mmCIF file of C-alpha atoms and ligand atoms in Angstrom:
data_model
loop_
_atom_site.group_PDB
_atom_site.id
_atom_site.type_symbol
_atom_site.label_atom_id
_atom_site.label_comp_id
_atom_site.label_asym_id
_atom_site.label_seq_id
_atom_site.Cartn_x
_atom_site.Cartn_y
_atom_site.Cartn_z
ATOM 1 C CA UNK A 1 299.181 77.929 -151.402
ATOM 2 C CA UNK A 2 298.989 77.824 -147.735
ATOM 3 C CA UNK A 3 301.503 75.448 -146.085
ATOM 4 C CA UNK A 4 300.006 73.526 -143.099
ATOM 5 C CA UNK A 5 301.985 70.582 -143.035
ATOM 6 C CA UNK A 6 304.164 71.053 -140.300
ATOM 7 C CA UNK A 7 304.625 67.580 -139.050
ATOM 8 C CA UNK A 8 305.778 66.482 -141.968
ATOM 9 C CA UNK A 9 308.143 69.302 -142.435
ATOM 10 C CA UNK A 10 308.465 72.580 -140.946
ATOM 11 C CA UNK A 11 309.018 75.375 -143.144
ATOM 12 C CA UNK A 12 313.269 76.490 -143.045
ATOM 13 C CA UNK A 13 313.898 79.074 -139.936
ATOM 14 C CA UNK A 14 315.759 82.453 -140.895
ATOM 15 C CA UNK A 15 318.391 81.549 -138.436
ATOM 16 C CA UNK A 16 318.633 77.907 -140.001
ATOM 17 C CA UNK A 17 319.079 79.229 -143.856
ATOM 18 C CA UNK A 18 321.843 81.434 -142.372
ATOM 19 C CA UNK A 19 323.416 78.760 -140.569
ATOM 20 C CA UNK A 20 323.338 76.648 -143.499
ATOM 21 C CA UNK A 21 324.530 79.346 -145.711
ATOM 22 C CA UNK A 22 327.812 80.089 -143.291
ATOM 23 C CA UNK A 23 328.203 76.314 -143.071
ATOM 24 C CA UNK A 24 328.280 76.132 -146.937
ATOM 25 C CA UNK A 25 331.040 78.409 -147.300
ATOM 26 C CA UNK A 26 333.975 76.011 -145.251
ATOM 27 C CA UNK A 27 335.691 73.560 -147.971
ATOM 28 C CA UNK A 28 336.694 71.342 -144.727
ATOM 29 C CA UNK A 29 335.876 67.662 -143.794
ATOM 30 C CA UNK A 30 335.158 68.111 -140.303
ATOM 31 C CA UNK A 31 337.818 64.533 -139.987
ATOM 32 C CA UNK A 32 340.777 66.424 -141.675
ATOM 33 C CA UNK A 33 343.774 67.945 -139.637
ATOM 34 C CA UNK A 34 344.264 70.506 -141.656
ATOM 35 C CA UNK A 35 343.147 74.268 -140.903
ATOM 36 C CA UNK A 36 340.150 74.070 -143.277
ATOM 37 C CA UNK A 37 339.017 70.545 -141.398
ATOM 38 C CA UNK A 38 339.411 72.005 -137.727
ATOM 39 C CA UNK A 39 337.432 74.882 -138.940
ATOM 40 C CA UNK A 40 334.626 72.445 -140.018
ATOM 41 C CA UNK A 41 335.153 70.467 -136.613
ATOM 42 C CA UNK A 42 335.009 73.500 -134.531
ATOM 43 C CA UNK A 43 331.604 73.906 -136.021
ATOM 44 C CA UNK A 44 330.710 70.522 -135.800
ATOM 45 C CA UNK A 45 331.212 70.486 -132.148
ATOM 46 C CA UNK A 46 329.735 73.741 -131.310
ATOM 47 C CA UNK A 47 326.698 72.685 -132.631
ATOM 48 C CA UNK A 48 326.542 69.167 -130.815
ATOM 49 C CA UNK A 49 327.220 71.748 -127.617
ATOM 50 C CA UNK A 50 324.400 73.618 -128.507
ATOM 51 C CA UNK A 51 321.896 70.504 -129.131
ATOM 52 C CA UNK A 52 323.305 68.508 -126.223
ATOM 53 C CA UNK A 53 322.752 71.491 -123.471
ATOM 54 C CA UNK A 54 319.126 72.468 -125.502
ATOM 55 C CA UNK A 55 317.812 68.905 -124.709
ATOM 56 C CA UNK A 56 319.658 67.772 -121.388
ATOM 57 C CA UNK A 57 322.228 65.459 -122.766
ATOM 58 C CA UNK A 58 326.588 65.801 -122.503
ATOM 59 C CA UNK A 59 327.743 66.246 -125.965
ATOM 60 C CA UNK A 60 329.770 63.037 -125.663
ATOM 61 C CA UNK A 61 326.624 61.429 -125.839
ATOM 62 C CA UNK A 62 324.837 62.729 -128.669
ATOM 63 C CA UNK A 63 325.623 61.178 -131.863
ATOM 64 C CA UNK A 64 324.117 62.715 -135.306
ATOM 65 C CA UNK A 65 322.479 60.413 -137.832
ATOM 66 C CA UNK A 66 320.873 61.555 -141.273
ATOM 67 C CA UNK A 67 317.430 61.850 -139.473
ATOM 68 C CA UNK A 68 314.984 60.311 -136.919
ATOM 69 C CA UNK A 69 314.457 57.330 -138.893
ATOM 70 C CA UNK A 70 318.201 56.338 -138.405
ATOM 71 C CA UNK A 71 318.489 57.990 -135.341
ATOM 72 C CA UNK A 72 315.556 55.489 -133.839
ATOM 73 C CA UNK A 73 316.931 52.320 -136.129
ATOM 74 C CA UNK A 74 320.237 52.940 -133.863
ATOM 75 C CA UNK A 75 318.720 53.109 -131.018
ATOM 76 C CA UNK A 76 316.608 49.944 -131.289
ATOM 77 C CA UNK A 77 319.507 48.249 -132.379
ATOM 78 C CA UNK A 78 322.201 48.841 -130.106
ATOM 79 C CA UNK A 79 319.964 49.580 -126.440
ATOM 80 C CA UNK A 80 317.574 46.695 -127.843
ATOM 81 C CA UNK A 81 320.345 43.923 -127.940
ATOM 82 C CA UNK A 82 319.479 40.969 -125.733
ATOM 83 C CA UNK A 83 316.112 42.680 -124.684
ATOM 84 C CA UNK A 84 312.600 42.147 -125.441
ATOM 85 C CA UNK A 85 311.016 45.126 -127.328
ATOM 86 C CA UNK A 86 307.990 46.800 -126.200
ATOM 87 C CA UNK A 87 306.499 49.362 -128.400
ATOM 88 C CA UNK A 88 303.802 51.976 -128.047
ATOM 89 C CA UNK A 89 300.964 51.154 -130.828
ATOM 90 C CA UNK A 90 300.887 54.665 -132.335
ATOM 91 C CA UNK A 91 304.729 55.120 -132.742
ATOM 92 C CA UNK A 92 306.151 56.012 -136.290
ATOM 93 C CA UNK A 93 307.074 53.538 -138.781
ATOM 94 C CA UNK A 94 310.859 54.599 -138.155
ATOM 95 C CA UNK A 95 310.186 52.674 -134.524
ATOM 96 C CA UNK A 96 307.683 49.714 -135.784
ATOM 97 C CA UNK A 97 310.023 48.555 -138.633
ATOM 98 C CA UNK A 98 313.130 48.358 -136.462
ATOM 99 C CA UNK A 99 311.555 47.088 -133.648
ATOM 100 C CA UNK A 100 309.992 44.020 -135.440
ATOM 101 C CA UNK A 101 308.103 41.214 -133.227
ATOM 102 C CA UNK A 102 307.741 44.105 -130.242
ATOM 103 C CA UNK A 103 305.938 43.533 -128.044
ATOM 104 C CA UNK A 104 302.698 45.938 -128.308
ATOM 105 C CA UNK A 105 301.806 48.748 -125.878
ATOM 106 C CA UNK A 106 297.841 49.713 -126.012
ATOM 107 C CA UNK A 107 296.630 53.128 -126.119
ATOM 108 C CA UNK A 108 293.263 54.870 -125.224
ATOM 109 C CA UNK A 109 290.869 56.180 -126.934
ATOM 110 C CA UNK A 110 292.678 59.456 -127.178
ATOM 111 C CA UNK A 111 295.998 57.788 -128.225
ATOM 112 C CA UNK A 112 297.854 57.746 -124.458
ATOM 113 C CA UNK A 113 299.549 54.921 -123.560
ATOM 114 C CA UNK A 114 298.580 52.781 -121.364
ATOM 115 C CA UNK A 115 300.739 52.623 -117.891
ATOM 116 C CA UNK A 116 298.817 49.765 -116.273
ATOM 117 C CA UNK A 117 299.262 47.276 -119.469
ATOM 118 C CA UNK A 118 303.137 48.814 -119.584
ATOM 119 C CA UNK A 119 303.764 47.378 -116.029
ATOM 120 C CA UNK A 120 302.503 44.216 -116.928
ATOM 121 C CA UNK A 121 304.161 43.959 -120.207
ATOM 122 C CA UNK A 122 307.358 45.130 -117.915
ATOM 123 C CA UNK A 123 307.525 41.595 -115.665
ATOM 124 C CA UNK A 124 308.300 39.324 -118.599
ATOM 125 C CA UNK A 125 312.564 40.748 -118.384
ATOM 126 C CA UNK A 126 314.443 43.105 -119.495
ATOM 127 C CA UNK A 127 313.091 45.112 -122.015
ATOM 128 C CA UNK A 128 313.353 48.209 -124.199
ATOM 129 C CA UNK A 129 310.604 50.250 -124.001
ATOM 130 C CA UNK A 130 310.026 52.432 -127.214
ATOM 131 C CA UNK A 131 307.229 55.397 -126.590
ATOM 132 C CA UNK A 132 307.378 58.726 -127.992
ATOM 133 C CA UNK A 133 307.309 61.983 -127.081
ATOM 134 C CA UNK A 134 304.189 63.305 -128.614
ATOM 135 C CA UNK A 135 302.235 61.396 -131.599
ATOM 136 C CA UNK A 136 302.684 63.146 -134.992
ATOM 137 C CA UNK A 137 298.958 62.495 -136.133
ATOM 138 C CA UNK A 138 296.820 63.342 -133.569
ATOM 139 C CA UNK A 139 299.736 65.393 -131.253
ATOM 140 C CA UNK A 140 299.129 63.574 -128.232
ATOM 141 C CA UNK A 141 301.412 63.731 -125.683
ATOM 142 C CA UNK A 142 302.715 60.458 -123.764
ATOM 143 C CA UNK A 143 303.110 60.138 -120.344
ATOM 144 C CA UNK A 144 307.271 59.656 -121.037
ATOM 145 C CA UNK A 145 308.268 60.398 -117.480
ATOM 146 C CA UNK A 146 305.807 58.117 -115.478
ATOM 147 C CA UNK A 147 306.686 55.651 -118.196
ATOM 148 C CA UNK A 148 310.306 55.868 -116.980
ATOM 149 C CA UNK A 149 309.784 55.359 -113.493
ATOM 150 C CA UNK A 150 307.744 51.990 -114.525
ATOM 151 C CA UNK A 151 311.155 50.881 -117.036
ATOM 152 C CA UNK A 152 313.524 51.732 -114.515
ATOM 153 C CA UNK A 153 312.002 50.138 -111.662
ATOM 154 C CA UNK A 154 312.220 46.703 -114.178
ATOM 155 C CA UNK A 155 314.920 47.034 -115.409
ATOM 156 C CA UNK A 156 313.928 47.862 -118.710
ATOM 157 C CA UNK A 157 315.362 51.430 -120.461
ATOM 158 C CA UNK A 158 313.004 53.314 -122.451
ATOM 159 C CA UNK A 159 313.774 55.240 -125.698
ATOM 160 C CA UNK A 160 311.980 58.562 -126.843
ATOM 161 C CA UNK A 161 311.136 59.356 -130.115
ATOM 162 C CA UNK A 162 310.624 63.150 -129.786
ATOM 163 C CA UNK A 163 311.043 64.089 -132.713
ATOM 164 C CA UNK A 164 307.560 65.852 -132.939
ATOM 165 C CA UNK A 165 307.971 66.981 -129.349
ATOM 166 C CA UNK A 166 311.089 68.642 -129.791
ATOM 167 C CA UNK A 167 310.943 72.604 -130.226
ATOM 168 C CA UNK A 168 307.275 72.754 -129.003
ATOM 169 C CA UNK A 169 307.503 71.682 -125.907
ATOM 170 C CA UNK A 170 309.898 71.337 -122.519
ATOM 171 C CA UNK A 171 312.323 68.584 -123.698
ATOM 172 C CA UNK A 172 315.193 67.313 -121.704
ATOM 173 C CA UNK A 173 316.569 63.551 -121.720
ATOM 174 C CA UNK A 174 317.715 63.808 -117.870
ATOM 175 C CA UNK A 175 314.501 65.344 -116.518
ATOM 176 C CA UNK A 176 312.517 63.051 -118.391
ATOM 177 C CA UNK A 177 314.930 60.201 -117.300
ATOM 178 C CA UNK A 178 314.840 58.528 -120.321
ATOM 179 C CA UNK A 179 317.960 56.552 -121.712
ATOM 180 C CA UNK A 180 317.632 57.709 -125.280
ATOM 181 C CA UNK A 181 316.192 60.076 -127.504
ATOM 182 C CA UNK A 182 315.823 60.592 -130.998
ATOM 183 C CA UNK A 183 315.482 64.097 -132.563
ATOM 184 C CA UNK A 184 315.058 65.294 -136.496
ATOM 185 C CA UNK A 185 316.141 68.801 -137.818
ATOM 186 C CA UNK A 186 313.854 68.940 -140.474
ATOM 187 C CA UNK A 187 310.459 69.040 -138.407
ATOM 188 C CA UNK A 188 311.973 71.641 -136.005
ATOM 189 C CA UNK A 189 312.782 74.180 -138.639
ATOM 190 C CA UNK A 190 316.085 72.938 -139.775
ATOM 191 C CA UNK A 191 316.945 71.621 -143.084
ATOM 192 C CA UNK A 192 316.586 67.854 -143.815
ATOM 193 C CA UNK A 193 319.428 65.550 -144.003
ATOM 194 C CA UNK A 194 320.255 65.607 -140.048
ATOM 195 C CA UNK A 195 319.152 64.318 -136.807
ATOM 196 C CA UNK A 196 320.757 63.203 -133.640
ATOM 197 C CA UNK A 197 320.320 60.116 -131.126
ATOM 198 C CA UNK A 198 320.673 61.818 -127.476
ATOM 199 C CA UNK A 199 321.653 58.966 -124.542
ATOM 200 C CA UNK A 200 322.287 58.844 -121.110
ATOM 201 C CA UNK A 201 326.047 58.242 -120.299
ATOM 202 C CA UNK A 202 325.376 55.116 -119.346
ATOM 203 C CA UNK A 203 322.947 54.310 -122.215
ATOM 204 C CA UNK A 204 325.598 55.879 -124.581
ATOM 205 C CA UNK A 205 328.223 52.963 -123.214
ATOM 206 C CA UNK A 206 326.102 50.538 -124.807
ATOM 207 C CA UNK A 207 325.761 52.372 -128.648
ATOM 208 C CA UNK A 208 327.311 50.153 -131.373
ATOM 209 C CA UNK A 209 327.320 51.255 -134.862
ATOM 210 C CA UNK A 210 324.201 50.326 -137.045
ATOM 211 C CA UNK A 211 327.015 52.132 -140.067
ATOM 212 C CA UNK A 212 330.630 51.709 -139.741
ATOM 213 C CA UNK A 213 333.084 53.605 -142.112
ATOM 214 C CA UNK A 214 335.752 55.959 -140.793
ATOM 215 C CA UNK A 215 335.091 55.962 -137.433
ATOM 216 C CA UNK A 216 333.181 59.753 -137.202
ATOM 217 C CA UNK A 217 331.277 60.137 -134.250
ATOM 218 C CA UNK A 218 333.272 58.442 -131.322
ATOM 219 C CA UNK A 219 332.959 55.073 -134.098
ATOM 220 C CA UNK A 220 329.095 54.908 -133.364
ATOM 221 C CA UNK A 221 327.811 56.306 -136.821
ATOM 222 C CA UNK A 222 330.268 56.029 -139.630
ATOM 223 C CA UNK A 223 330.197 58.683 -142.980
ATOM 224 C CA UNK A 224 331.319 62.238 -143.062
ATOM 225 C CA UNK A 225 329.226 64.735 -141.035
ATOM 226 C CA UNK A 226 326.578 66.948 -143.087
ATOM 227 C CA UNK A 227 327.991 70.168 -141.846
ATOM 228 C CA UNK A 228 325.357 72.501 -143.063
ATOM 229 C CA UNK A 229 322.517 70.326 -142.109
ATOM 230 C CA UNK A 230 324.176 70.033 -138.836
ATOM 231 C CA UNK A 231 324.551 73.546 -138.236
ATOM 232 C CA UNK A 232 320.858 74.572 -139.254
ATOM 233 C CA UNK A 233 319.881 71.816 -137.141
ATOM 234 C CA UNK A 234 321.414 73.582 -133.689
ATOM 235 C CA UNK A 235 320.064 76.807 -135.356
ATOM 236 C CA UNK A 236 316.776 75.648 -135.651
ATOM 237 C CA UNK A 237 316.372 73.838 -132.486
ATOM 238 C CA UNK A 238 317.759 77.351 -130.403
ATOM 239 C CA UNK A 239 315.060 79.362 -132.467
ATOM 240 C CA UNK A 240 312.514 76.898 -131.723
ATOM 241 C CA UNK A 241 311.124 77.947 -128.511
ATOM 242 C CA UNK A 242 307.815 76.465 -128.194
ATOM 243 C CA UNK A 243 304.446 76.089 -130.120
ATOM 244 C CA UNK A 244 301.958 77.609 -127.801
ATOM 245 C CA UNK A 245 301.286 80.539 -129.608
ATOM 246 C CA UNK A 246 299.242 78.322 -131.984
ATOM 247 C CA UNK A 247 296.852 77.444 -130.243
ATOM 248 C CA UNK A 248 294.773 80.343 -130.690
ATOM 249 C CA UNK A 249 294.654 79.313 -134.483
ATOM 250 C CA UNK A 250 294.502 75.772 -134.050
ATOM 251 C CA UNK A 251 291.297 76.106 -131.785
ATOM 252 C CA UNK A 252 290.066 77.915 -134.436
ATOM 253 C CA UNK A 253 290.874 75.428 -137.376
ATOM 254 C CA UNK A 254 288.860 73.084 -135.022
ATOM 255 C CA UNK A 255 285.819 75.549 -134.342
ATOM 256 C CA UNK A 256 285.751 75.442 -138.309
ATOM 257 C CA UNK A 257 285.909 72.072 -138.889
ATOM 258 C CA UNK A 258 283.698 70.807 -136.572
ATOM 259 C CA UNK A 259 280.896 73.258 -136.955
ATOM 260 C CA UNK A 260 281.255 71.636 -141.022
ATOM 261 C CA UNK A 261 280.623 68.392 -139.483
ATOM 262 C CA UNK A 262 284.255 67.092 -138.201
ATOM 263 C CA UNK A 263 285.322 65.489 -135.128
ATOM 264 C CA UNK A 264 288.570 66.121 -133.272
ATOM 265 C CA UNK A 265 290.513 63.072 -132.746
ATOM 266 C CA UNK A 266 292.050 63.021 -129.428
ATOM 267 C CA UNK A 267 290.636 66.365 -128.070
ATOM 268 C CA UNK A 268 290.801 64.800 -124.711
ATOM 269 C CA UNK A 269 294.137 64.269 -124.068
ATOM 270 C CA UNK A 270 297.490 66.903 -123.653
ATOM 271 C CA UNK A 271 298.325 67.784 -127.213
ATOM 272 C CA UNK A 272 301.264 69.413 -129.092
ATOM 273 C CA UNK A 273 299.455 72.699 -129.259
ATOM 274 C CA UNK A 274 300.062 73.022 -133.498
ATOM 275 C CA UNK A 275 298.394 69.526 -134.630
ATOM 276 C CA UNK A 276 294.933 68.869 -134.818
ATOM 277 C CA UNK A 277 293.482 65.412 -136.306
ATOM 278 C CA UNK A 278 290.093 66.364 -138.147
ATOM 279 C CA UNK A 279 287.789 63.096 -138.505
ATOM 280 C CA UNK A 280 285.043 63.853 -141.442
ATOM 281 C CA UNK A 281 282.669 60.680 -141.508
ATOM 282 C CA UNK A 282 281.854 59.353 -144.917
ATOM 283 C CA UNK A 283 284.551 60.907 -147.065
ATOM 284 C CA UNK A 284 288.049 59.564 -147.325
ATOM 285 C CA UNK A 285 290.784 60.870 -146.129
ATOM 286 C CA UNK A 286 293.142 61.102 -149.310
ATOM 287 C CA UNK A 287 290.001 62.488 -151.010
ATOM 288 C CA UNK A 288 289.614 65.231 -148.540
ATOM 289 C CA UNK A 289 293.394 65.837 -148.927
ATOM 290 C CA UNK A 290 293.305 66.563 -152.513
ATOM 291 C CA UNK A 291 290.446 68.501 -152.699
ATOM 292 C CA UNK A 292 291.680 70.709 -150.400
ATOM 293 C CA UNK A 293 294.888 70.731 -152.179
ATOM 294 C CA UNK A 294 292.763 71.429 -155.342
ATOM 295 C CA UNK A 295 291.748 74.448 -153.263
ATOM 296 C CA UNK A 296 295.220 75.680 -152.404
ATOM 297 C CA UNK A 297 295.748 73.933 -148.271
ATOM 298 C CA UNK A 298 298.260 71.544 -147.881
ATOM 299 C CA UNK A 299 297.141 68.766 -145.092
ATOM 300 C CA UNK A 300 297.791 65.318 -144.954
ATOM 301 C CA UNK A 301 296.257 62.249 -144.085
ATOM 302 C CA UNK A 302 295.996 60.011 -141.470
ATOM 303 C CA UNK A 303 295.950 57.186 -143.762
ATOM 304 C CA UNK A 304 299.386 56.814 -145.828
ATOM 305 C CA UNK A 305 299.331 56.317 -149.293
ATOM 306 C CA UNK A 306 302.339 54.130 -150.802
ATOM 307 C CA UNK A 307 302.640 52.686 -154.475
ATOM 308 C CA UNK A 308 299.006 53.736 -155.291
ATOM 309 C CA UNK A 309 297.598 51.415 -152.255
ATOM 310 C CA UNK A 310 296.089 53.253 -149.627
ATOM 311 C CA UNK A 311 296.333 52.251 -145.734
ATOM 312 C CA UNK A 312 294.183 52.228 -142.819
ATOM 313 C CA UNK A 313 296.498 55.033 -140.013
ATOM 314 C CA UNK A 314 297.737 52.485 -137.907
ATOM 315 C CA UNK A 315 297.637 55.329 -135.128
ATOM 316 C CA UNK A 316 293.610 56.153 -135.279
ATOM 317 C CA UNK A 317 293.288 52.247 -135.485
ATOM 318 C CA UNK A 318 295.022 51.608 -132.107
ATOM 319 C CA UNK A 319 292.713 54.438 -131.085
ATOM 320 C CA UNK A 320 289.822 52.638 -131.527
ATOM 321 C CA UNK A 321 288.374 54.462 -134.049
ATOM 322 C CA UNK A 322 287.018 52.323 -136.634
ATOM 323 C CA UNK A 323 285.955 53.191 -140.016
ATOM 324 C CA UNK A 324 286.787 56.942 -138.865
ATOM 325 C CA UNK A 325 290.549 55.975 -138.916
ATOM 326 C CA UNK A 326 290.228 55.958 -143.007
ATOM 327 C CA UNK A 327 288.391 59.182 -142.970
ATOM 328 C CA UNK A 328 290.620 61.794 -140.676
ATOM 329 C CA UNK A 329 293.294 64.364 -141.870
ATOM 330 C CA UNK A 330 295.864 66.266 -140.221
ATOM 331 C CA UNK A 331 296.438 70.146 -140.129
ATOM 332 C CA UNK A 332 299.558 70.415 -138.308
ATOM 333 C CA UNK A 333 300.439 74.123 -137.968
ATOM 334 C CA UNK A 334 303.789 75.787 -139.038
ATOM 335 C CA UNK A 335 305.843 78.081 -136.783
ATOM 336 C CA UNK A 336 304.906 80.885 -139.331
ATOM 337 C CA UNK A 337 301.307 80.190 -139.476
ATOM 338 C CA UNK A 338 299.216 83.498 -139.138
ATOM 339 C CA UNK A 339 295.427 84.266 -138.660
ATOM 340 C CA UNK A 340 294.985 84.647 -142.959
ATOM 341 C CA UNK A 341 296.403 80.547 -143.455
ATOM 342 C CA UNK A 342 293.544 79.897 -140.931
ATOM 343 C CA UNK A 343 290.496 82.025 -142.801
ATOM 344 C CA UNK A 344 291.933 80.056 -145.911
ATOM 345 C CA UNK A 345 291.775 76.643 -144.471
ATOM 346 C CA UNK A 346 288.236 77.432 -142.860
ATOM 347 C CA UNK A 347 286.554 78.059 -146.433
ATOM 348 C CA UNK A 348 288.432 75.574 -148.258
ATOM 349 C CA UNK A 349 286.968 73.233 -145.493
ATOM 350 C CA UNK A 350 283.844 74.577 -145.571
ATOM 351 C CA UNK A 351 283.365 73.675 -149.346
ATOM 352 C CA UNK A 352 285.316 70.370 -149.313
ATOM 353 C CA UNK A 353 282.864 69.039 -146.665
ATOM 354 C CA UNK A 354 279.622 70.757 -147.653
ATOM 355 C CA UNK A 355 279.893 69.226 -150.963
ATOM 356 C CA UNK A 356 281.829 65.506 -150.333
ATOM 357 C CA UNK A 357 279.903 65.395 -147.040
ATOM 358 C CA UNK A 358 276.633 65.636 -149.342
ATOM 359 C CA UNK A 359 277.876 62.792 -151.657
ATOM 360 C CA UNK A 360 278.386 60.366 -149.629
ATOM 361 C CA UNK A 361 275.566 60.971 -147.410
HETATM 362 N N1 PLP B 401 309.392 59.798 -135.794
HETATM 363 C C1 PLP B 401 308.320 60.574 -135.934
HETATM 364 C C2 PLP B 401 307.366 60.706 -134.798
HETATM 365 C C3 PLP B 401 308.096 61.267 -137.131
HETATM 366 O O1 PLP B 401 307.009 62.049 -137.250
HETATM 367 C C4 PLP B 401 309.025 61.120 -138.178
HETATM 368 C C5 PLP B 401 308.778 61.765 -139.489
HETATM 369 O O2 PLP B 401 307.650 61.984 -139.874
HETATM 370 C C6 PLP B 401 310.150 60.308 -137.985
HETATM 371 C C7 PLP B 401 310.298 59.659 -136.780
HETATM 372 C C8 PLP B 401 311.199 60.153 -139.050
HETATM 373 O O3 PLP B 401 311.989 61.306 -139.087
HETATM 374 P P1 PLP B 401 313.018 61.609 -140.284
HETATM 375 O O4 PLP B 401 312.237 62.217 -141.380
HETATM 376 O O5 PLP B 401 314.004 62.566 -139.700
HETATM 377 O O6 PLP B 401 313.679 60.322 -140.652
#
């Protein structure tokens, strides 16, 4: 089976298992006083060092959640408080659901935000301004920094979701000048169970606890720390040094899709250089996902499929894409990937659309 799923999960780092492994051997809650709990703590801390400096936050200020999805929930609910939310139209679920009656911020045809509609939306008070990092559909990269400038100027602060973004390209919350950002081990190479909301000082001032409990991290996330998801998390984000060395293979997952009769979805704008949305008109996208399956390549779609009901991607809708936003799959390449995944996902798609293509033609 050949594993190109990435964006949903990235395949476990060597330096992560280890990590994980060391972690796994200390018997110490990370809260206790005893030898065995400052042993835990020292790790605990060392690896919120090593996170903090990797993305350009103090370590006072990053607080670790189970995930993204929490991560983004505390966010919206503690920097959101008495402001109007504004949300980018392709953002994750994680961001839509917590940020409920947001305001919406358009996007282009290839899925980047639009600046001119942002400054408008800006003049209506203070706001937070949810856009993230880089889609995890299509890849597309969002114009965080300029955004900034625009929030700042009114007033507004502006939380990234980068958790797609983080590991494959430049990341740092004080040169991007956003006030928060929201990271997940598990799609950097780490194992799942941790993440981490990154703030400005100032923006850090203002975090109140979506979970109380005991009082772990500085009383803004309560529940005892996940010590060897934590650790593989700062393992995995110092291993992950970038994705451009994909991008050999992903232009040629595109050559091969599109000379079978796909269209790239967003080829026009910056992209994470592993994920590629492949549009193939006429055949569904949860049908092209399990034939290729069927054929051994793990992709996934666009469209999600929940409790047997399958839905429209919200993301390729914004985009304007019409009937194409049912009918588009993502190949989002692993850190691992190698030249033989590619040759495998190039005949598998080469059969899956010679022979749907021709039945729903
Ligand atoms: N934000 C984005 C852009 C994502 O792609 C995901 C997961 O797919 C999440 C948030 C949620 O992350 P987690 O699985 O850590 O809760």
């Amino acid at each position: 089976m050949i594993y190109l799923d990435a964006n949903a999960t990235e395949p476990l780092r060597p330096a992560a298992r280890a990590a994980v492994l060391a972690a796994l051997e200390l018997t110490g809650n990370p809260s206790s006083v005893h030898a065995a709990g400052r042993a835990a703590h020292r790790l605990l801390e060392q690896a919120r060092e090593s996170l903090a400096a990797r993305f350009g936050a103090r370590p006072a200020d990053l607080v670790f959640t189970s995930g993204a999805t929490e991560a983004d929930a505390l966010a919206i609910y503690a920097l959101g408080r008495g402001r109007r939310l504004i949300v980018g139209a392709t953002e994750h679920d994680a961001v839509r659901t917590a940020a409920t009656g947001a305001a919406m911020l358009p996007v282009d045809g290839q899925g980047v935000a639009d600046l001119a509609a942002l400054r408008v939306l800006l003049r209506d008070g203070p706001a937070l301004v949810c856009l993230m990092a880089a889609n995890n559909e299509t890849g597309t990269i969002q114009p965080v920094a300029e955004a900034a400038v625009l929030c700042h100027a009114a007033g507004a602060l502006l939380h990234v979701d980068a958790v797609q973004a983080a590991g494959r390209i430049a990341l740092d919350l004080a040169a991007m000048g956003a006030d928060s950002l929201a990271l997940s081990g598990h799609k950097l190479g780490g194992p799942q169970g941790a993440g981490a909301l990154l703030a400005t000082p100032a923006a850090a001032a203002l975090l109140t606890p979506l979970i109380g409990g005991g009082g772990q991290e500085r009383g803004r996330r309560g529940g005892t720390s996940p010590l060897p998801a934590i650790a593989g998390f700062a393992a995995a984000a110092e291993a992950a040094t970038g994705a451009e060395h994909l991008a050999g293979l992903r232009a040629e997952v595109e050559r091969a899709a599109v000379a079978a009769g796909a269209v790239v979805v967003g080829a026009g704008a910056p992209r994470l250089a592993n994920t590629t949305c492949l549009a193939l008109p006429g055949v569904a996208a949860q049908t092209q996902v399990i034939a290729l399956d069927l054929a051994g390549v793990m992709v996934s779609a666009g469209a999600a499929c929940s409790s047997g009901k399958v839905t429209q991607s919200h993301v390729l809708a914004a985009m304007g894409l019409g009937a194409l936003a049912g009918e588009a799959i993502r190949v989002s390449l692993p850190w691992n990937a190698n030249a033989a995944d590619v040759r495998c996902f190039a005949d598998a798609y080469r059969t899956m659309a010679t022979r749907l293509s021709r039945r729903a033609a």
